[in-house]
PDB file of C-alpha atoms in Angstrom:
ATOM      1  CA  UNK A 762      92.071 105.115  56.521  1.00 39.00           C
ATOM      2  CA  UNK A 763      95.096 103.979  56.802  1.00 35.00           C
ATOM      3  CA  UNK A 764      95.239 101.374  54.253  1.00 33.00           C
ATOM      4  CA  UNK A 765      93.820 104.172  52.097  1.00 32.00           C
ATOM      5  CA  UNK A 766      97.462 106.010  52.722  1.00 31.00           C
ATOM      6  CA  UNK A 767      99.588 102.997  52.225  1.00 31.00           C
ATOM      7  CA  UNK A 768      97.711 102.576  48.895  1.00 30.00           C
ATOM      8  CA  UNK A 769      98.142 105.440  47.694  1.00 26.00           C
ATOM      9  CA  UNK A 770     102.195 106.511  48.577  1.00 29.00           C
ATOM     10  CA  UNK A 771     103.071 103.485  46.950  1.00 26.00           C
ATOM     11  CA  UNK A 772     101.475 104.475  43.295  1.00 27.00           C
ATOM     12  CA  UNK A 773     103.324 107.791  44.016  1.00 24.00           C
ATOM     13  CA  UNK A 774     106.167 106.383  44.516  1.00 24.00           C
ATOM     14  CA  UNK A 775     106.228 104.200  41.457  1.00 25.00           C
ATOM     15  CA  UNK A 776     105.385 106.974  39.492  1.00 24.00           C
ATOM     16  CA  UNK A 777     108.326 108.864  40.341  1.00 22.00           C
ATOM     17  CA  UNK A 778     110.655 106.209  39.172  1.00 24.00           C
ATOM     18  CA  UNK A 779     109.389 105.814  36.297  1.00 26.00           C
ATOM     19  CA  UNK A 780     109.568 109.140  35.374  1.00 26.00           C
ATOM     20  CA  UNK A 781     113.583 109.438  36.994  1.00 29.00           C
ATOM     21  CA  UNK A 782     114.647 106.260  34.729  1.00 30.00           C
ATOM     22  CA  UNK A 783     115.501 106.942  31.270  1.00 35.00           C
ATOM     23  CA  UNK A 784     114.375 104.700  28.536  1.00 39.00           C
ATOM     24  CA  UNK A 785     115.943 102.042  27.019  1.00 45.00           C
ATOM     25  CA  UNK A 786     118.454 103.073  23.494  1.00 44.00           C
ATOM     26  CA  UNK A 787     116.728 103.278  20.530  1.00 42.00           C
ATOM     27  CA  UNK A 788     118.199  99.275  19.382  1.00 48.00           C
ATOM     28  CA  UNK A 789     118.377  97.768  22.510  1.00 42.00           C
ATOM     29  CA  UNK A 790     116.023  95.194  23.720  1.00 42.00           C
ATOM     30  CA  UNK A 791     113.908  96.405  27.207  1.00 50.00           C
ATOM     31  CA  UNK A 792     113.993  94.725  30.322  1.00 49.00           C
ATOM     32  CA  UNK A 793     112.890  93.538  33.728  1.00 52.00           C
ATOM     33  CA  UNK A 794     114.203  95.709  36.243  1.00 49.00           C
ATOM     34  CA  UNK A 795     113.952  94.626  40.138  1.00 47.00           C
ATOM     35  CA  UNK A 796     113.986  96.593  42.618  1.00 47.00           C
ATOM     36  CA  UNK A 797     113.384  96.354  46.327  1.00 47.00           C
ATOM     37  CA  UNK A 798     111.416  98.788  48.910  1.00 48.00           C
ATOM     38  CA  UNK A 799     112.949  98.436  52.389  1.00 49.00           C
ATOM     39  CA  UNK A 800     110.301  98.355  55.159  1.00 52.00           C
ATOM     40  CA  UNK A 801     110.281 102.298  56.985  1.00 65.00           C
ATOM     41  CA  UNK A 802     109.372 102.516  59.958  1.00 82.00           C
ATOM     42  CA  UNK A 803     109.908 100.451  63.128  1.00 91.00           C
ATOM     43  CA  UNK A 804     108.251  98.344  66.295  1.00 93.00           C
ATOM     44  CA  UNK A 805     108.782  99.765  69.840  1.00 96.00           C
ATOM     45  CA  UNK A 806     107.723  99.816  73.327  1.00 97.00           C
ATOM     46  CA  UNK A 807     108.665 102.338  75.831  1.00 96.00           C
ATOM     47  CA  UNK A 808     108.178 101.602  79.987  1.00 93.00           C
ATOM     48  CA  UNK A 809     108.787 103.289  82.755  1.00 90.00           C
ATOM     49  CA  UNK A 810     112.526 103.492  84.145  1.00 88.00           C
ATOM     50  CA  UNK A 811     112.196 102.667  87.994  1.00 90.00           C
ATOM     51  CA  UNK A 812     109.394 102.578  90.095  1.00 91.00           C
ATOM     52  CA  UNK A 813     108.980 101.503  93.419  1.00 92.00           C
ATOM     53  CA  UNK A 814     106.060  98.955  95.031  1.00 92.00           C
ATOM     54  CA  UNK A 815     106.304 100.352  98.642  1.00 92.00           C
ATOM     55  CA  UNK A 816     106.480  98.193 101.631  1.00 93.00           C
ATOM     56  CA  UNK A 817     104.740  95.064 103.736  1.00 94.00           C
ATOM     57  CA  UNK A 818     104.861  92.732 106.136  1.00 94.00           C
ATOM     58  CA  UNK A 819     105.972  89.226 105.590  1.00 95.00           C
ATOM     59  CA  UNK A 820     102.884  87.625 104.129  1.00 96.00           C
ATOM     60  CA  UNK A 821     101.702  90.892 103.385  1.00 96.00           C
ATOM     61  CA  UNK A 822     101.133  92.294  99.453  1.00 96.00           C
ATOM     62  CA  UNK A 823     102.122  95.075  98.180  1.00 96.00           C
ATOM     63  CA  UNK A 824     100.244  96.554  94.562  1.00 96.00           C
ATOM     64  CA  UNK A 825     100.927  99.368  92.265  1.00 96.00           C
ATOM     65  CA  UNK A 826      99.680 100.457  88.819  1.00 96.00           C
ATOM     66  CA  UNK A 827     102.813 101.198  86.444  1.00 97.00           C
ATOM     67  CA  UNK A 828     102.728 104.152  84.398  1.00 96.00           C
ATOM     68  CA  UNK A 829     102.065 103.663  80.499  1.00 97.00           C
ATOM     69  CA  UNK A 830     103.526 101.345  78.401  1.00 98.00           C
ATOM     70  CA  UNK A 831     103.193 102.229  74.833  1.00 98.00           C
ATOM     71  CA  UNK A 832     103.512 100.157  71.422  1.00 97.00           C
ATOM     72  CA  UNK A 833     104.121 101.810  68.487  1.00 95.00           C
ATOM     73  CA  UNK A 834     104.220 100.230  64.852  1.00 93.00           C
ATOM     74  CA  UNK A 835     105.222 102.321  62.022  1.00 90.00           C
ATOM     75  CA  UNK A 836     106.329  99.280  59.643  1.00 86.00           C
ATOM     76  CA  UNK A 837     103.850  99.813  57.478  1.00 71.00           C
ATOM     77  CA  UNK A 838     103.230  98.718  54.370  1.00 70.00           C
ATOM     78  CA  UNK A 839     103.097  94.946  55.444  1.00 66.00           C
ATOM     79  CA  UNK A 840     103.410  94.095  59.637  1.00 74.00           C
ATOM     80  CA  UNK A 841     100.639  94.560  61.788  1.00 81.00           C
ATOM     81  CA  UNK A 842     100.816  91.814  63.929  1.00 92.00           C
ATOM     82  CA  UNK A 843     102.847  92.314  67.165  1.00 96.00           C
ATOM     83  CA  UNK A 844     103.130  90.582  70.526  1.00 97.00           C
ATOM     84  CA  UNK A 845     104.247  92.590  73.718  1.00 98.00           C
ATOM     85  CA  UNK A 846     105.821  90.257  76.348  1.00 98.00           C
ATOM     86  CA  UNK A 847     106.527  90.977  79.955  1.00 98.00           C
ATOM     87  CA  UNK A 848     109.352  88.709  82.252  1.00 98.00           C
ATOM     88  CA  UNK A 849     110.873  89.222  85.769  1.00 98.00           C
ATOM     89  CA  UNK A 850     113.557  88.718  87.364  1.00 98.00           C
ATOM     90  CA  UNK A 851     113.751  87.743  91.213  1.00 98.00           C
ATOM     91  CA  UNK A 852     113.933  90.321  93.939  1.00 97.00           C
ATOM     92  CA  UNK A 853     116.988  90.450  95.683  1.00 97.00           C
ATOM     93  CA  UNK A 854     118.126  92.396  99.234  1.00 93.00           C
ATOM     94  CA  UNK A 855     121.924  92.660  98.363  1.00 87.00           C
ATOM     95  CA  UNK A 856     122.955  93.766 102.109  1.00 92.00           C
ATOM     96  CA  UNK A 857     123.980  91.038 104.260  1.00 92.00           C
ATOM     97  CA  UNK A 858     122.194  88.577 104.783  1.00 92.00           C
ATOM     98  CA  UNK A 859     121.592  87.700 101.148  1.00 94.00           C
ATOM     99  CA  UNK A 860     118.139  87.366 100.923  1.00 95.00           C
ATOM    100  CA  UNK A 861     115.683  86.674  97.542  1.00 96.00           C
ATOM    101  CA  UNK A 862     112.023  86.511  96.544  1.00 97.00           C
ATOM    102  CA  UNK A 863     110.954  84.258  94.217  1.00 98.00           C
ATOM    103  CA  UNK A 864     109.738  85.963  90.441  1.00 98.00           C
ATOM    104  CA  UNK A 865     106.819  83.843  91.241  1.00 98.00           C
ATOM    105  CA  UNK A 866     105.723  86.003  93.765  1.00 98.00           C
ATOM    106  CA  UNK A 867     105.033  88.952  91.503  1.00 98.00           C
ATOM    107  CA  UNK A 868     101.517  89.205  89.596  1.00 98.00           C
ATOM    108  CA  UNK A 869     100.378  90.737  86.868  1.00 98.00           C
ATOM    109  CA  UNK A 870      98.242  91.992  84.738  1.00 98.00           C
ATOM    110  CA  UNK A 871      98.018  94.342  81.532  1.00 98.00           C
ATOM    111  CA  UNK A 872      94.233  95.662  82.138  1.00 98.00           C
ATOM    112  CA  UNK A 873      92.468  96.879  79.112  1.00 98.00           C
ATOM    113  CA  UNK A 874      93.649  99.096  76.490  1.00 98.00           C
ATOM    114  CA  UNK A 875      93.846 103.230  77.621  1.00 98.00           C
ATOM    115  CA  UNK A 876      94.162 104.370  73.850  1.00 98.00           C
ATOM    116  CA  UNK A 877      94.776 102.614  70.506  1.00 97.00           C
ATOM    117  CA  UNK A 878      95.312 104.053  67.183  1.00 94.00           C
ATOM    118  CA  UNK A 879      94.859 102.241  63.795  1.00 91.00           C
ATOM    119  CA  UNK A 880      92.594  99.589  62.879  1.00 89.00           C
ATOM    120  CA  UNK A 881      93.144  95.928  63.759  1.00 90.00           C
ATOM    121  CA  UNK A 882      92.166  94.351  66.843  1.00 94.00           C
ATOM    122  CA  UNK A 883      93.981  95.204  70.248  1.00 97.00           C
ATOM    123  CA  UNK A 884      94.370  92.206  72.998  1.00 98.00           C
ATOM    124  CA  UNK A 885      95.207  92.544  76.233  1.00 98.00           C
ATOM    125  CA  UNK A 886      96.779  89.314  77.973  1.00 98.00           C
ATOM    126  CA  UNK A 887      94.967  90.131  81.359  1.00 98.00           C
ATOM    127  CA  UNK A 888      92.114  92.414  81.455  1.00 97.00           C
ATOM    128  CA  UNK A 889      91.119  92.247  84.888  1.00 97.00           C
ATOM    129  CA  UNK A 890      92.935  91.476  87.958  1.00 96.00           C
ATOM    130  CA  UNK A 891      90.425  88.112  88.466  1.00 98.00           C
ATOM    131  CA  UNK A 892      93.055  87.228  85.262  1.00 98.00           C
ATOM    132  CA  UNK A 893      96.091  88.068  86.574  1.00 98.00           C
ATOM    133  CA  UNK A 894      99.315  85.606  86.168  1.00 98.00           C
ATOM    134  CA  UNK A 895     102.728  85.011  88.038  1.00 98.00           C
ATOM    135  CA  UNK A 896     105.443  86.260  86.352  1.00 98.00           C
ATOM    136  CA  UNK A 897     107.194  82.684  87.063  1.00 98.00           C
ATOM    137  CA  UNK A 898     107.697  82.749  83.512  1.00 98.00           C
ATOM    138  CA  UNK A 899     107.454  85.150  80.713  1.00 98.00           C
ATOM    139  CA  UNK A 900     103.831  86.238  79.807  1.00 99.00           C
ATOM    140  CA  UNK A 901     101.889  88.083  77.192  1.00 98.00           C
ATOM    141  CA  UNK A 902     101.421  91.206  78.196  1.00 98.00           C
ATOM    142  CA  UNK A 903      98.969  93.009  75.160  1.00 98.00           C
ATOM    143  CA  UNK A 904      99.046  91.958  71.427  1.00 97.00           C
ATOM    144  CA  UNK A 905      97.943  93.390  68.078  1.00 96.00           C
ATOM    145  CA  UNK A 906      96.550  91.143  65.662  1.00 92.00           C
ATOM    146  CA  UNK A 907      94.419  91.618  61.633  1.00 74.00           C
ATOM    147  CA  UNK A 908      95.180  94.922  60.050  1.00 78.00           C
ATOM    148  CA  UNK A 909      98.236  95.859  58.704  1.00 75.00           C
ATOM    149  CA  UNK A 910      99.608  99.492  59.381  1.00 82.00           C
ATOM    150  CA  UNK A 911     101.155 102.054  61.752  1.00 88.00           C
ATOM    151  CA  UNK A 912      98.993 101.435  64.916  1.00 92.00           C
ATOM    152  CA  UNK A 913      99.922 102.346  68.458  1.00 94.00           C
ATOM    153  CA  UNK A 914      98.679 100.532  71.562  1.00 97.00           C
ATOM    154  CA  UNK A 915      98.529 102.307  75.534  1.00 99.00           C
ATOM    155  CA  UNK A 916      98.097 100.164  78.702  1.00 99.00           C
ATOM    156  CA  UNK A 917      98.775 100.369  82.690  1.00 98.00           C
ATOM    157  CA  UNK A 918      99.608  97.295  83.979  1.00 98.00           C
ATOM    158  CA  UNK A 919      99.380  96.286  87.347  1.00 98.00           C
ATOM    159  CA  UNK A 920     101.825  94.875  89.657  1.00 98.00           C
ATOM    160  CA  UNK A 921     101.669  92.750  92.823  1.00 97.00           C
ATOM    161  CA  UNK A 922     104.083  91.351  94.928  1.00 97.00           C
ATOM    162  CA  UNK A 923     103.077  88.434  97.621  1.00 97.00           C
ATOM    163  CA  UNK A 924     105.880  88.755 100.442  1.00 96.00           C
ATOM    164  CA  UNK A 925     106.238  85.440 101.659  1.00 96.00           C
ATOM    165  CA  UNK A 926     105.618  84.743 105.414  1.00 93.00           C
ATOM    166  CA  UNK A 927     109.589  82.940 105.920  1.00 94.00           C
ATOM    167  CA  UNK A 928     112.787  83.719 104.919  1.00 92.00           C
ATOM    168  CA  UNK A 929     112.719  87.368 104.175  1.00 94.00           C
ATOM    169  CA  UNK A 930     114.419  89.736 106.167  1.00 92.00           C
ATOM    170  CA  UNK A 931     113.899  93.818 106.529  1.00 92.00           C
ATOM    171  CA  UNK A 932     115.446  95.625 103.757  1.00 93.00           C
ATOM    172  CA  UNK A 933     115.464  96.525 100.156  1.00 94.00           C
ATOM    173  CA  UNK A 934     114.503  93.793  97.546  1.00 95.00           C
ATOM    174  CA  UNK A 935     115.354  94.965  93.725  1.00 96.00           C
ATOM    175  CA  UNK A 936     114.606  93.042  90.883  1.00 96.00           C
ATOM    176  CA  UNK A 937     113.728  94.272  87.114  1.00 97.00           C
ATOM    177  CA  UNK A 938     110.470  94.136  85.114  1.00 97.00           C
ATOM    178  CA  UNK A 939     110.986  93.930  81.536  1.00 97.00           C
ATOM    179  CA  UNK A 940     108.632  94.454  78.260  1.00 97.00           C
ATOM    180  CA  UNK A 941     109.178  93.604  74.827  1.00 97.00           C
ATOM    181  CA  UNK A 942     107.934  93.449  71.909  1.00 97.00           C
ATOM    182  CA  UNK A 943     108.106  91.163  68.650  1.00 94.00           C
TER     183      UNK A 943
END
């Protein structure tokens, strides 16, 4: 369907400037004209602002579900593929004492899709939670891959965070979550 669309604005299109250019003088000699089509449209994600994973005991876990994080892709014509990523930072208690928790500690995992649009195929990077990773590095978090076209991808993640049983103290640990997409 919506290849179907693409095919068919673009004909339009052409149409119309070739009806808004005049034609060549009567003795001169035609010509190539180039033109170029810039690509509408745009990639995004959107995520959730702040959210909070509760509390636990050292060596205790803590685990929430994020609300939705959405793709969109409106570059068509052309695009289609697209790779959401997902990176920590550590978590940090700022109050004296200084203490932090290790990225490393933090899991997760994208679980399956909760609504696509478009055609192409939608991945996510962890479907269950027996797939979960560390977020010691950055991850895949979903990905879009084969048909070109405005698509849009929803998912809830889960997060969890493994308190470790030495060297925390009481307090508030922040650290920041981030998406992105390419």
């Amino acid at each position: 369907m919506h290849r179907r669309t693409a095919f068919l604005a673009t004909p339009a299109l052409l149409v119309t400037l070739l009806v808004t250019l005049p034609g060549p003088p009567a003795e001169a000699t035609p010509g190539a004209a180039t033109f170029m089509l810039p690509r509408a449209g745009a990639l995004t994600i959107t995520a959730p602002v702040a959210m909070s994973l509760g509390s636990a005991p050292p060596g205790g876990t803590m685990t929430v579900q994020m609300q939705t994080m959405t793709v969109t892709d409106t570059r068509e014509p052309g695009a289609g593929r697209w790779t959401a990523s997902v990176s920590s930072t550590n978590y940090t208690r700022t109050t004296t004492p200084v203490v932090t928790i290790d990225r490393a500690n933090m899991s997760y995992w994208s679980g399956p899709a909760t609504a696509t649009q478009g055609g192409g195929t939608f991945v996510p990077g962890q479907p269950t939670a027996a797939q979960r990773v560390s977020l010691s590095a950055t991850r895949v978090a979903f990905s879009h891959v084969a048909i070109a076209g405005v698509n849009n991808c929803n998912w809830r993640p889960t997060l969890t965070m493994s308190i470790p049983f030495a060297g925390v103290t009481t307090g508030t640990y922040t650290g920041v979550i981030t998406h992105s997409v390419a």
